[in-house]
Structures are given as C-alpha cells and as structure tokens.
C-alpha cells in the first residue's frame, strides 16, 4: 500500500502517511486524521508485518523438547494407573515440593533400603549436591495434599493451609522432644499431627466429633494404619503436659486435651520441665516410702541400694531437689537425655524395663521385645542321664512311623538270615 498520488477524500490534503501502530496497516491523513484506505490481511506479507520483540506483548514461551516428552510420559503413566483427572492435572504442574525417599519407595513398591542405597550411589557418582530440606517444607508439602480449603469443604471444617502447617510443625517438634518420632516412619506421624492440628485450630463440636477415618475421607487422602497409634501417643504426651497447666482445674483426658493444644504448644518447654520435675518428685516419694516400710535390720542396705537404682541416678542426673525447686541447670534441660546405667550391682541385676519408669523414653524401650534367655552349654553330658517325660513324648512314633519301623526291622532280619 503506497501513499504516492493519493488525496484525502475529506479535506483534499496530500499529506498521507502509513500507520502501522495496530495489527493491520492503514493510510491516515495527517491534517484531518481521516482513514484514507485500510489494508487487507490477505494482502499483507505472510506472517504479518515485522514487529520487533520489544514491541510485542507475548510472554508465554514454548517448553523445551525434553520437558514436553517428560510431560507426555507422566500423562501416559497417569492413564495407565487410571488416576482421577485432578491428580493428572497436578502432575503437570511444577510445584517444587520436596519428596522423601520413603514416598518414592512407596510409589515404586520397593524396599526403602534398596532405594536409599541407589540414591546414595547416584549422588556420589554424579557429584550431585542434594538441597537441604527442613521439616517445615516437608510438612507444608504434606498439608497441601489435604483438600480442606473453603472451596472443598464447608466453612466450619475449612482451614488455611499456612496455619495448618504451622500448628502441625509444632506438634511434630513436640513429638520429637518426647521420643515419639524415634525409629518411626514420617508419613503416619505427619498425618497424625495434621489431624490434631486441624482439630485444635478450631476445636468446635463439628471438628471434635470427626474421627481420623472421617477426616481422611473428607480431606480425600488415604488413611495409614499406624497413624491412629501416633494420634494416641501424641495425645498421651499432650495430657502429661496439660496436667501441669496451673489454671486448668478439670481432669485432662484425651477427649478434652485438644482444647488445650494451643496453650501447651506456647509453653511446651516450661511444661516439659515442670512435668519432669513432678515425675521425679513422685519417684523420690515412692523410694522413700519403700525404705520406710522395710525392716529395721535391712534399712541401711536398702538406702545404700537406693542410691544405685536407675530411677535415683536419673533424678540426680537431671538436677532436681526433693522440694521441687529448679536448679540453675534446669533451664538447659533436654527431655531426650536418657538415664545412664552404671555400677556393678546394676549390671548384675538390670531392671526389667526402665523405659516405663521415666516420663519420656524411646518406643523401643517402652515396648521392648522379650529376649530369649541364653541356655548354658552342658559340657558334662555322659549319655546316662534320665530322660524327661516331655522328651519321651517327642520320641513317640505315629502309627505310620511304627509300621515303617517294623517293616525296616523285618527287612534287616531277612537280610541277616540270607547272609548267614
């Protein structure tokens, strides 16, 4: 389109210029501003007029070929596994959520030890620097899986993901301080903490009557079998700390402790020290009562042995007076410090289960497996010992064995007679 020899039909001016400000080029009169002639898209060059990149408004970029192949592969896996459409859509979104080795092992239905060994070998051989992920990031990613926003559930059941993560992290840290996390799989603990956090943020009648099964159904997540056990263990710790709150007059039980969770978490370190001090005082009173009931001739021996018991050594180690006053070292008290077992008499007569005598202990100690007693080797066996009834019963043959034995004896006798 050329402006040479053209006049404006409105004012007769020949001052006509090209105007390519818009997507379609046109001729415009400079004097009056009238459009003399509009261009046609069919007459424009293929691809339109050339416009520099700085003048374009396009911000979307085409993904690379590897990313396209990867998304197609993920989509194919989703179709093979027949997951719902929501999960398929989430699989194409790069959320940058951390994934644990345990989650990968569960998805692959493989041994976590083997997957961990392969991961360590890949990191070593490929010189990969794995990013450091803290517990907050992991729990935040876990809480995003629960569909409990205001768009998914009613308002009385809806909860903000940020507040839910903050409360769940505090519960997991409390579980770590009380040894619940030790030796346990992380996902059931995070599920239990998320459930209790959801109840405690708004402990109304609607949430308190929700069991873990119903909560998982509403949140559209699969419940794990051991998560209910973790819920009971965390509630037990909360009850131990809730009993130490001075202004709480009613009896703290697993049914009403949810309403005290916020107060417990805000003062958990002070309540931990107070609970340990109360437990230590109870142990001292029990020890003194047992010594008072002992006979006079053995009282001195009992008092000497009391100083060597695991309970007293544990009380002395944590630095608490019998009157309950806090010592200077109590401020740095760590509830995860285990009692030390030492002494000749203690090694000869170890306690049956010292984990049940302390307030917080690892689960492997509280629920210790019974060990088989080692049987001493008999070196003076001559073969002339008497056979017990139980051993005789083990040698009694069944009818089929008796017939086979008689047949064998008959065959041996025939063989001996033939040789003779």
PDB file of C-alpha atoms in Angstrom, residues 54 117 131 162 245 254 276 309 337 351 407:
ATOM      1  CA  UNK A  54      10.401  -5.388  22.401  1.00  0.00           C
ATOM      2  CA  UNK A 117      21.358 -47.203  48.578  1.00  0.00           C
ATOM      3  CA  UNK A 131      19.291 -29.456  48.585  1.00  0.00           C
ATOM      4  CA  UNK A 162      -0.452 -21.894  56.253  1.00  0.00           C
ATOM      5  CA  UNK A 245      -1.004 -26.068  83.463  1.00  0.00           C
ATOM      6  CA  UNK A 254      -7.544 -37.462  75.640  1.00  0.00           C
ATOM      7  CA  UNK A 276       9.687 -33.987  84.596  1.00  0.00           C
ATOM      8  CA  UNK A 309      18.982 -47.615  91.213  1.00  0.00           C
ATOM      9  CA  UNK A 337      18.545 -37.270  77.554  1.00  0.00           C
ATOM     10  CA  UNK A 351      15.823 -53.507  85.590  1.00  0.00           C
ATOM     11  CA  UNK A 407       8.966-103.150  58.059  1.00  0.00           C
TER      12      UNK A 407
END
